[in-house]
PDB file of C-alpha atoms in Angstrom:
ATOM      1  CA  MET A   1       0.000   0.000   0.000  1.00 75.00           C
ATOM      2  CA  LYS A   2       1.271   3.483  -0.871  1.00 81.00           C
ATOM      3  CA  THR A   3       1.021   6.495   1.391  1.00 84.00           C
ATOM      4  CA  ILE A   4       0.194   9.925  -0.014  1.00 84.00           C
ATOM      5  CA  THR A   5       0.102  13.291   1.696  1.00 87.00           C
ATOM      6  CA  ILE A   6      -2.536  15.868   0.859  1.00 87.00           C
ATOM      7  CA  SER A   7      -3.028  19.413   2.068  1.00 88.00           C
ATOM      8  CA  MET A   8      -6.362  21.051   2.770  1.00 88.00           C
ATOM      9  CA  ASP A   9      -7.605  24.122   4.543  1.00 89.00           C
ATOM     10  CA  ASP A  10      -8.738  23.867   8.162  1.00 91.00           C
ATOM     11  CA  GLU A  11     -12.417  24.302   7.334  1.00 90.00           C
ATOM     12  CA  THR A  12     -12.388  21.354   4.915  1.00 89.00           C
ATOM     13  CA  TYR A  13     -10.453  19.207   7.379  1.00 91.00           C
ATOM     14  CA  HIS A  14     -12.954  19.905  10.160  1.00 91.00           C
ATOM     15  CA  LEU A  15     -15.834  19.029   7.826  1.00 89.00           C
ATOM     16  CA  TYR A  16     -14.139  15.722   6.942  1.00 88.00           C
ATOM     17  CA  GLN A  17     -13.343  15.118  10.590  1.00 90.00           C
ATOM     18  CA  HIS A  18     -17.010  15.626  11.498  1.00 88.00           C
ATOM     19  CA  ASN A  19     -18.103  13.197   8.747  1.00 85.00           C
ATOM     20  CA  ALA A  20     -15.497  10.641   9.845  1.00 86.00           C
ATOM     21  CA  GLU A  21     -16.564  10.856  13.482  1.00 89.00           C
ATOM     22  CA  ALA A  22     -20.195  10.363  12.472  1.00 86.00           C
ATOM     23  CA  ALA A  23     -19.157   7.222  10.585  1.00 85.00           C
ATOM     24  CA  GLY A  24     -16.975   6.051  13.493  1.00 87.00           C
ATOM     25  CA  ILE A  25     -13.756   6.032  11.460  1.00 88.00           C
ATOM     26  CA  SER A  26     -10.616   8.169  11.149  1.00 89.00           C
ATOM     27  CA  VAL A  27     -10.281  11.044   8.693  1.00 89.00           C
ATOM     28  CA  GLU A  28      -7.715   8.970   6.762  1.00 89.00           C
ATOM     29  CA  GLU A  29     -10.161   6.059   6.452  1.00 88.00           C
ATOM     30  CA  TRP A  30     -12.979   8.421   5.457  1.00 85.00           C
ATOM     31  CA  VAL A  31     -10.919  10.087   2.693  1.00 87.00           C
ATOM     32  CA  THR A  32      -9.691   6.672   1.491  1.00 85.00           C
ATOM     33  CA  SER A  33     -13.261   5.404   1.239  1.00 83.00           C
ATOM     34  CA  ARG A  34     -14.295   8.518  -0.710  1.00 83.00           C
ATOM     35  CA  LEU A  35     -11.384   8.111  -3.142  1.00 81.00           C
ATOM     36  CA  ALA A  36     -12.143   4.423  -3.603  1.00 76.00           C
ATOM     37  CA  GLY A  37     -15.620   5.424  -4.730  1.00 73.00           C
ATOM     38  CA  VAL A  38     -14.275   7.536  -7.609  1.00 72.00           C
ATOM     39  CA  THR A  39     -11.588   5.136  -8.812  1.00 60.00           C
ATOM     40  CA  PRO A  40     -12.531   3.520 -12.126  1.00 67.00           C
ATOM     41  CA  PRO A  41     -12.355  -0.270 -12.277  1.00 66.00           C
ATOM     42  CA  LEU A  42      -9.316  -1.779 -13.952  1.00 69.00           C
ATOM     43  CA  ALA A  43      -9.841  -2.315 -17.644  1.00 66.00           C
ATOM     44  CA  SER A  44      -9.102  -5.625 -19.305  1.00 76.00           C
ATOM     45  CA  SER A  45      -6.105  -5.934 -21.603  1.00 79.00           C
ATOM     46  CA  ARG A  46      -8.516  -6.091 -24.568  1.00 81.00           C
ATOM     47  CA  GLU A  47     -10.100  -2.813 -23.468  1.00 81.00           C
ATOM     48  CA  ASN A  48      -6.675  -1.228 -22.995  1.00 79.00           C
ATOM     49  CA  GLU A  49      -5.651  -2.331 -26.493  1.00 84.00           C
ATOM     50  CA  ARG A  50      -8.862  -0.883 -27.961  1.00 85.00           C
ATOM     51  CA  ARG A  51      -8.214   2.431 -26.202  1.00 83.00           C
ATOM     52  CA  ARG A  52      -4.616   2.468 -27.439  1.00 84.00           C
ATOM     53  CA  GLU A  53      -5.738   1.840 -31.027  1.00 88.00           C
ATOM     54  CA  THR A  54      -8.345   4.586 -30.730  1.00 88.00           C
ATOM     55  CA  TRP A  55      -5.692   6.967 -29.395  1.00 83.00           C
ATOM     56  CA  TYR A  56      -3.353   6.189 -32.315  1.00 83.00           C
ATOM     57  CA  ARG A  57      -6.178   6.737 -34.829  1.00 85.00           C
ATOM     58  CA  ILE A  58      -6.996  10.090 -33.249  1.00 81.00           C
ATOM     59  CA  GLN A  59      -3.340  11.132 -33.297  1.00 78.00           C
ATOM     60  CA  ALA A  60      -2.960  10.044 -36.926  1.00 80.00           C
ATOM     61  CA  ASN A  61      -6.054  12.073 -37.838  1.00 79.00           C
ATOM     62  CA  ILE A  62      -4.717  15.153 -36.050  1.00 73.00           C
ATOM     63  CA  ASP A  63      -1.314  14.779 -37.736  1.00 74.00           C
ATOM     64  CA  ALA A  64      -2.904  14.337 -41.185  1.00 78.00           C
ATOM     65  CA  ARG A  65      -5.007  17.482 -40.735  1.00 76.00           C
ATOM     66  CA  ALA A  66      -1.989  19.456 -39.530  1.00 71.00           C
ATOM     67  CA  LYS A  67       0.078  18.275 -42.473  1.00 76.00           C
ATOM     68  CA  ALA A  68      -2.723  19.265 -44.884  1.00 79.00           C
ATOM     69  CA  ARG A  69      -2.693  22.771 -43.370  1.00 72.00           C
ATOM     70  CA  GLY A  70       1.109  22.902 -43.596  1.00 70.00           C
ATOM     71  CA  ASP A  71       1.487  23.082 -39.842  1.00 62.00           C
ATOM     72  CA  GLU A  72       5.164  22.227 -39.422  1.00 58.00           C
ATOM     73  CA  LEU A  73       5.045  22.323 -35.627  1.00 55.00           C
ATOM     74  CA  ARG A  74       2.861  19.223 -35.521  1.00 51.00           C
ATOM     75  CA  THR A  75       4.632  17.386 -38.330  1.00 49.00           C
ATOM     76  CA  ALA A  76       8.222  18.215 -37.406  1.00 57.00           C
ATOM     77  CA  LYS A  77      10.815  15.461 -37.674  1.00 64.00           C
ATOM     78  CA  LYS A  78      11.128  13.527 -34.465  1.00 71.00           C
ATOM     79  CA  LEU A  79      14.630  13.625 -33.043  1.00 70.00           C
ATOM     80  CA  THR A  80      16.567  10.474 -32.261  1.00 76.00           C
ATOM     81  CA  ARG A  81      17.869   9.994 -28.739  1.00 78.00           C
ATOM     82  CA  GLU A  82      21.364  10.964 -29.877  1.00 79.00           C
ATOM     83  CA  GLU A  83      20.107  14.151 -31.568  1.00 74.00           C
ATOM     84  CA  LEU A  84      18.040  15.040 -28.536  1.00 72.00           C
ATOM     85  CA  HIS A  85      21.045  14.791 -26.209  1.00 76.00           C
ATOM     86  CA  ASP A  86      23.627  16.363 -28.575  1.00 75.00           C
ATOM     87  CA  ARG A  87      25.005  19.152 -26.380  1.00 69.00           C
ATOM     88  CA  ASP A  88      27.283  20.532 -29.110  1.00 73.00           C
ATOM     89  CA  ALA A  89      24.236  21.298 -31.248  1.00 64.00           C
ATOM     90  CA  LEU A  90      22.804  23.366 -28.400  1.00 60.00           C
ATOM     91  CA  ARG A  91      25.821  25.698 -28.278  1.00 59.00           C
TER      92      ARG A  91
END
């Protein structure tokens, strides 16, 4: 289990503290239960693959439209790792 630290104003903390006391649990447990309620369920690998394919189609569509407009920012050549880290080229 991972531990996270969050900051909140005193008024919000006291509201959460009141809700936690009413439920008979700690503020940490109350916040954890609230966050668990908004966490989406894990997707299957098939669903993840479908989302990835959809993302690539969207990106390809955006790139094709940019290229048709002549937008060089979107269609610029991608640098290799060596080109990206070439310090002499930066000077």
